[in-house]
């Protein structure tokens, strides 16, 4: 079964909202299926912008989408309008739906498969408002016994419903549809979205799309935005500042944490250098190469090493002991214990040029035992 999301061609003054609706419905529906944009209806100069094919049934996710989730349980065409839909636009939507029905029937005949009328996509026209005369002209009737207020259904053969967003009750189940409304209705929905948990993915991507919408509206201000669009820009401005301030604060905290970590490692490096210099009288190139991987150890692991190194005497043999001791303990810290193979590996590592030795030991946290041994066959 396929859910098709269609976006009517519109004047430039509505273009930012059409792009927002397209990305918004795409993001909402993609977790439960494959989304393909720009689907052409065969034999017609008509294009469905987003083709959605359900690939899994996620009842929890459908419930989280509320009323929109109910629409998406069967194949459907969505036609969102920023301004109140007109009689001609409704006729165009229905004509496009019937073109799609014909394409699906032809495909079923070619593939020798059955296609029941109940499996044909249903059209959901999303409009902020709709007058009673307009609804009456199409024989659209409410069905509050099975649905919420604000939904008007044409006769079953048309498989079409008109969703009057501003008539939907202000409840969580209608939130994701009310966001496609206008003026106060849309602003109320935005406020409700900001109160969702901070870790909500639906909240995060919706706010990001709203920020993009704000930027597009501001870029089109020379086209004489209407009152609702100007109010929307004002409503989104503090949310954008909040996000920007949060991003800056996170960046400062990360920079501070990184600076503290770098400062800690630099301090540990100086302590190790001074200890080895004082106890052994000199730093051989190999000892100098061992300081960097040793300084990267957590302080609770480094302290016992330093205590044992501080007991060494100033002699040539002590330098050799120190080098073996440091490499052995770096391997023991990484792998837990030294078996015969790892013990033999100590001499092989110490035979490497100092710079290469330092690189190998700094990579230890990312290497498995087998990977390390494979480098010294």
Coordinates of C-alpha atoms in Angstrom, one line a residue:
X1 CA 0.0 0.0 0.0
X2 CA 1.3 3.4 -0.9
X3 CA 0.9 6.8 0.8
X4 CA 1.4 9.7 -1.6
X5 CA 2.0 13.2 -0.5
X6 CA 1.2 15.8 -3.1
X7 CA 1.9 19.6 -3.0
X8 CA 0.0 21.8 -5.3
X9 CA 1.8 24.3 -7.5
X10 CA 1.3 27.8 -6.0
X11 CA 2.3 31.5 -6.3
X12 CA 5.7 32.5 -5.0
X13 CA 4.1 34.0 -1.9
X14 CA 3.1 30.5 -0.8
X15 CA 6.3 28.8 -1.9
X16 CA 8.1 28.7 1.5
X17 CA 5.1 27.1 3.1
X18 CA 4.8 24.5 0.4
X19 CA 8.4 23.6 0.9
X20 CA 7.9 23.4 4.6
X21 CA 4.8 21.1 4.2
X22 CA 6.7 18.9 1.8
X23 CA 9.7 18.4 4.1
X24 CA 7.5 18.2 7.2
X25 CA 5.2 15.4 5.9
X26 CA 8.2 13.6 4.4
X27 CA 10.0 13.5 7.7
X28 CA 6.9 12.4 9.6
X29 CA 6.2 9.5 7.3
X30 CA 9.7 8.3 6.4
X31 CA 10.2 6.3 9.7
X32 CA 7.4 3.9 8.6
X33 CA 8.2 3.6 4.9
X34 CA 10.3 4.4 1.9
X35 CA 9.9 8.0 0.6
X36 CA 10.5 8.8 -3.1
X37 CA 10.1 12.4 -4.3
X38 CA 8.7 13.6 -7.6
X39 CA 6.5 10.7 -8.6
X40 CA 5.0 11.2 -12.1
X41 CA 1.5 9.8 -12.9
X42 CA 1.8 7.8 -16.1
X43 CA 0.3 9.4 -19.2
X44 CA -0.6 12.7 -17.5
X45 CA 1.2 16.0 -17.0
X46 CA 0.8 15.6 -13.3
X47 CA 3.4 15.0 -10.6
X48 CA 3.1 13.7 -7.1
X49 CA 6.0 15.2 -5.1
X50 CA 6.4 12.4 -2.5
X51 CA 5.6 8.7 -2.9
X52 CA 5.5 6.9 0.5
X53 CA 5.4 3.1 0.6
X54 CA 5.0 1.6 4.1
X55 CA 7.7 -0.9 4.8
X56 CA 6.9 -1.7 8.5
X57 CA 4.0 -1.4 10.9
X58 CA 4.9 0.6 14.0
X59 CA 1.8 1.0 16.1
X60 CA 3.7 3.1 18.7
X61 CA 4.9 5.5 16.1
X62 CA 1.5 5.8 14.4
X63 CA 0.0 6.6 17.8
X64 CA 2.6 9.3 18.3
X65 CA 1.4 11.0 15.0
X66 CA -2.2 11.1 16.4
X67 CA -4.8 11.9 13.7
X68 CA -2.1 12.0 11.0
X69 CA -1.1 8.4 12.0
X70 CA -4.7 7.3 11.4
X71 CA -4.6 8.8 7.9
X72 CA -1.4 6.9 7.2
X73 CA -2.7 3.4 8.1
X74 CA -4.0 3.1 4.5
X75 CA -2.7 4.4 1.3
X76 CA -3.4 8.1 0.8
X77 CA -2.8 11.3 -1.1
X78 CA -2.2 14.4 1.0
X79 CA -2.8 17.9 -0.5
X80 CA -1.8 20.6 2.0
X81 CA -2.9 24.2 1.3
X82 CA -1.6 27.3 3.1
X83 CA -4.6 29.4 2.2
X84 CA -8.2 28.3 2.3
X85 CA -8.8 25.8 -0.5
X86 CA -11.1 26.8 -3.4
X87 CA -13.7 24.9 -5.4
X88 CA -11.4 24.7 -8.4
X89 CA -8.5 23.4 -6.3
X90 CA -10.6 20.6 -4.8
X91 CA -11.7 19.6 -8.3
X92 CA -8.1 19.5 -9.4
X93 CA -7.2 17.3 -6.4
X94 CA -9.9 14.9 -7.1
X95 CA -9.0 14.7 -10.8
X96 CA -5.4 13.9 -9.8
X97 CA -6.6 11.3 -7.4
X98 CA -8.6 9.6 -10.1
X99 CA -5.7 9.7 -12.5
X100 CA -3.7 7.9 -9.8
X101 CA -6.5 5.3 -9.4
X102 CA -6.4 4.6 -13.1
X103 CA -2.6 4.1 -13.0
X104 CA -2.9 1.7 -10.1
X105 CA -5.6 -0.3 -11.9
X106 CA -3.6 -0.5 -15.1
X107 CA -0.6 -1.7 -13.1
X108 CA -2.7 -4.3 -11.4
X109 CA -4.0 -5.6 -14.7
X110 CA -0.4 -5.8 -16.1
X111 CA 0.8 -7.7 -13.1
X112 CA -2.4 -9.9 -13.0
X113 CA -3.1 -8.9 -9.4
X114 CA -6.4 -8.0 -7.7
X115 CA -7.0 -4.4 -6.5
X116 CA -10.1 -3.8 -4.4
X117 CA -11.7 -0.3 -4.3
X118 CA -10.9 -0.1 -0.6
X119 CA -7.2 -0.4 -1.4
X120 CA -7.2 2.7 -3.6
X121 CA -5.6 5.7 -2.1
X122 CA -7.8 8.1 -0.1
X123 CA -7.4 11.9 -0.7
X124 CA -6.9 14.1 2.4
X125 CA -7.2 17.8 1.6
X126 CA -5.6 19.9 4.3
X127 CA -6.9 23.4 4.5
X128 CA -6.8 26.0 7.3
X129 CA -10.4 27.0 6.9
X130 CA -13.4 26.1 4.6
X131 CA -16.7 27.8 4.3
X132 CA -20.0 26.0 4.9
X133 CA -21.2 26.7 1.3
X134 CA -18.0 25.3 -0.1
X135 CA -18.4 22.1 1.9
X136 CA -22.1 21.8 1.0
X137 CA -21.3 22.2 -2.7
X138 CA -19.3 18.9 -2.5
X139 CA -21.8 17.2 -0.2
X140 CA -19.0 16.9 2.4
X141 CA -20.3 15.8 5.8
X142 CA -18.8 15.4 9.2
X143 CA -18.5 12.0 11.0
X144 CA -18.0 12.9 14.6
X145 CA -19.1 9.4 15.7
X146 CA -16.0 7.9 14.1
X147 CA -13.7 10.9 13.7
X148 CA -13.0 14.2 15.3
X149 CA -14.6 17.5 14.4
X150 CA -13.1 19.3 11.5
X151 CA -13.2 16.3 9.1
X152 CA -15.7 16.3 6.2
X153 CA -16.1 13.3 3.9
X154 CA -17.4 13.3 0.4
X155 CA -19.4 10.3 -0.9
X156 CA -17.4 7.0 -0.6
X157 CA -16.9 6.7 -4.4
X158 CA -14.8 9.9 -4.3
X159 CA -12.5 8.5 -1.5
X160 CA -11.9 12.1 -0.4
X161 CA -12.0 14.0 2.8
X162 CA -11.5 17.7 3.6
X163 CA -9.6 18.4 6.8
X164 CA -10.4 21.9 8.1
X165 CA -7.4 22.4 10.4
X166 CA -8.8 25.4 12.4
X167 CA -11.8 23.3 13.4
X168 CA -9.7 20.5 14.9
X169 CA -9.9 20.2 18.7
X170 CA -6.8 21.5 20.5
X171 CA -5.6 18.1 21.7
X172 CA -2.3 16.2 21.4
X173 CA -3.8 13.9 18.7
X174 CA -4.2 16.8 16.3
X175 CA -0.9 18.6 17.0
X176 CA 1.0 17.5 13.9
X177 CA -1.9 18.6 11.6
X178 CA -2.5 21.9 13.5
X179 CA 1.1 22.9 12.7
X180 CA 0.0 23.2 9.1
X181 CA -2.6 25.8 10.0
X182 CA -2.3 29.6 10.0
X183 CA -2.0 32.4 12.5
X184 CA -3.0 31.7 16.1
X185 CA -3.7 28.0 15.4
X186 CA -0.2 27.4 14.0
X187 CA 1.5 29.5 16.7
X188 CA -0.3 27.5 19.4
X189 CA 0.9 24.3 17.8
X190 CA 4.5 25.6 17.8
X191 CA 4.2 26.4 21.5
X192 CA 3.0 22.9 22.2
X193 CA 5.9 21.4 20.2
X194 CA 8.5 23.4 22.3
X195 CA 7.1 21.8 25.5
X196 CA 7.8 18.2 24.2
X197 CA 10.7 16.4 25.8
X198 CA 14.1 17.8 24.8
X199 CA 15.2 14.4 23.5
X200 CA 12.1 14.0 21.2
X201 CA 13.2 13.5 17.6
X202 CA 9.9 14.8 16.3
X203 CA 10.4 18.0 18.3
X204 CA 14.0 18.4 17.1
X205 CA 13.4 18.0 13.4
X206 CA 10.2 20.0 13.4
X207 CA 11.9 23.0 15.0
X208 CA 14.7 22.8 12.5
X209 CA 12.2 22.9 9.7
X210 CA 10.4 25.8 11.3
X211 CA 13.8 27.7 11.5
X212 CA 14.3 27.0 7.8
X213 CA 10.8 28.3 7.1
X214 CA 11.5 31.5 9.1
X215 CA 14.7 32.0 7.1
X216 CA 12.8 31.6 3.8
X217 CA 10.1 33.9 4.8
X218 CA 12.6 36.6 5.8
X219 CA 14.3 36.2 2.5
X220 CA 10.9 36.8 0.8
X221 CA 9.9 39.9 2.8
X222 CA 10.2 42.1 -0.3
X223 CA 7.2 40.2 -1.6
X224 CA 4.8 41.8 0.9
X225 CA 4.3 39.1 3.4
X226 CA 0.8 38.8 4.9
X227 CA 0.0 39.4 8.5
X228 CA 0.1 35.8 9.5
X229 CA 3.6 35.3 8.0
X230 CA 5.0 38.3 9.8
X231 CA 3.5 37.1 13.0
X232 CA 5.0 33.7 12.4
X233 CA 8.5 35.2 11.9
X234 CA 8.1 37.0 15.2
X235 CA 6.9 33.8 17.0
X236 CA 9.9 31.8 15.7
X237 CA 12.5 34.4 16.4
X238 CA 12.8 33.7 20.2
X239 CA 12.9 29.9 19.5
X240 CA 15.8 30.4 17.1
X241 CA 17.6 32.5 19.6
X242 CA 17.1 29.9 22.3
X243 CA 18.5 27.2 19.9
X244 CA 21.5 29.4 19.0
X245 CA 22.2 30.2 22.7
X246 CA 22.0 26.5 23.6
X247 CA 24.4 25.6 20.7
X248 CA 26.9 28.3 21.9
X249 CA 26.7 27.1 25.5
X250 CA 27.3 23.5 24.4
X251 CA 30.3 24.6 22.3
X252 CA 31.7 26.6 25.3
X253 CA 31.3 23.6 27.6
X254 CA 32.9 21.2 25.0
X255 CA 35.8 23.6 24.5
X256 CA 36.3 24.0 28.3
X257 CA 36.2 20.2 28.7
X258 CA 38.6 19.7 25.9
X259 CA 40.9 22.4 27.4
X260 CA 40.8 20.8 30.8
X261 CA 41.6 17.4 29.3
X262 CA 44.5 18.8 27.4
X263 CA 45.7 20.7 30.4
X264 CA 45.6 17.5 32.5
X265 CA 47.6 15.5 29.9
X266 CA 50.1 18.3 29.6
X267 CA 50.5 18.4 33.4
X268 CA 50.9 14.6 33.6
X269 CA 53.5 14.8 30.8
X270 CA 55.6 17.3 32.8
X271 CA 55.4 15.2 35.9
X272 CA 56.6 12.1 34.0
X273 CA 59.4 14.0 32.3
X274 CA 60.6 15.5 35.5
X275 CA 60.5 12.1 37.3
X276 CA 62.4 10.3 34.6
X277 CA 64.9 13.1 34.3
X278 CA 65.6 13.2 38.0
X279 CA 65.7 9.5 38.6
X280 CA 67.6 8.4 35.5
X281 CA 69.6 11.6 34.8
X282 CA 68.7 11.6 31.1
X283 CA 65.9 11.0 28.6
X284 CA 66.8 8.6 25.8
X285 CA 64.9 9.0 22.5
X286 CA 63.0 5.8 23.4
X287 CA 62.0 7.1 26.9
X288 CA 60.9 10.4 25.4
X289 CA 58.7 8.5 22.9
X290 CA 57.0 6.6 25.8
X291 CA 56.0 9.8 27.6
X292 CA 53.1 10.6 25.3
X293 CA 51.2 7.3 25.5
X294 CA 52.0 7.1 29.3
X295 CA 50.6 10.7 29.9
X296 CA 47.3 9.7 28.2
X297 CA 46.5 7.2 30.9
X298 CA 43.8 8.1 33.5
X299 CA 45.5 9.5 36.6
X300 CA 44.3 6.6 38.8
X301 CA 46.2 4.2 36.5
X302 CA 49.2 6.4 36.1
X303 CA 49.9 7.0 39.8
X304 CA 51.0 3.4 40.6
X305 CA 53.3 3.5 37.6
X306 CA 55.0 6.6 38.8
X307 CA 55.5 5.3 42.3
X308 CA 57.3 2.2 40.9
X309 CA 59.4 4.4 38.5
X310 CA 60.4 6.6 41.4
X311 CA 62.3 3.7 43.0
X312 CA 64.7 3.3 40.0
X313 CA 68.3 4.2 40.5
X314 CA 70.4 6.3 38.1
X315 CA 72.1 3.7 35.9
X316 CA 72.2 2.4 32.4
X317 CA 70.4 -0.8 33.4
X318 CA 67.7 1.3 35.1
X319 CA 67.0 3.1 31.8
X320 CA 66.5 -0.3 30.1
X321 CA 64.3 -1.4 33.1
X322 CA 62.2 1.7 32.9
X323 CA 61.6 1.3 29.1
X324 CA 60.5 -2.4 29.6
X325 CA 58.4 -1.5 32.6
X326 CA 56.5 1.2 30.8
X327 CA 55.8 -0.8 27.7
X328 CA 54.8 -3.9 29.8
X329 CA 52.4 -1.9 31.9
X330 CA 50.8 -0.1 28.9
X331 CA 50.1 -3.5 27.4
X332 CA 48.8 -4.9 30.7
X333 CA 46.5 -1.9 31.1
X334 CA 45.1 -2.5 27.6
X335 CA 44.8 -6.3 27.6
X336 CA 44.5 -7.1 31.3
X337 CA 47.5 -9.5 31.5
X338 CA 50.6 -10.5 29.6
X339 CA 50.9 -13.9 28.2
X340 CA 54.0 -15.3 26.4
X341 CA 53.2 -13.7 23.1
X342 CA 52.6 -10.2 24.6
X343 CA 55.7 -10.5 26.7
X344 CA 57.8 -11.3 23.6
X345 CA 56.2 -8.3 21.9
X346 CA 57.8 -5.9 24.4
X347 CA 61.2 -6.3 22.9
X348 CA 59.8 -6.0 19.4
X349 CA 58.1 -2.7 20.2
X350 CA 61.2 -1.3 21.9
X351 CA 63.3 -2.1 18.7
X352 CA 61.1 0.2 16.7
X353 CA 62.2 3.8 15.9
X354 CA 61.0 6.1 18.7
X355 CA 58.4 8.0 16.7
X356 CA 56.8 4.7 15.4
X357 CA 56.9 3.2 18.9
X358 CA 55.0 6.2 20.3
X359 CA 52.4 5.9 17.5
X360 CA 51.8 2.2 18.1
X361 CA 51.4 2.6 21.9
X362 CA 49.0 5.6 21.4
X363 CA 46.9 3.4 19.1
X364 CA 46.6 0.6 21.7
X365 CA 43.1 1.6 22.9
X366 CA 41.7 1.1 19.4
X367 CA 43.6 -2.2 18.7
X368 CA 42.6 -5.7 19.6
X369 CA 45.1 -8.2 20.7
X370 CA 45.0 -10.0 17.4
X371 CA 45.4 -6.8 15.4
X372 CA 48.5 -5.9 17.4
X373 CA 50.1 -9.3 17.1
X374 CA 49.4 -9.4 13.4
X375 CA 51.7 -6.4 13.0
X376 CA 54.6 -8.3 14.4
X377 CA 54.5 -11.8 12.7

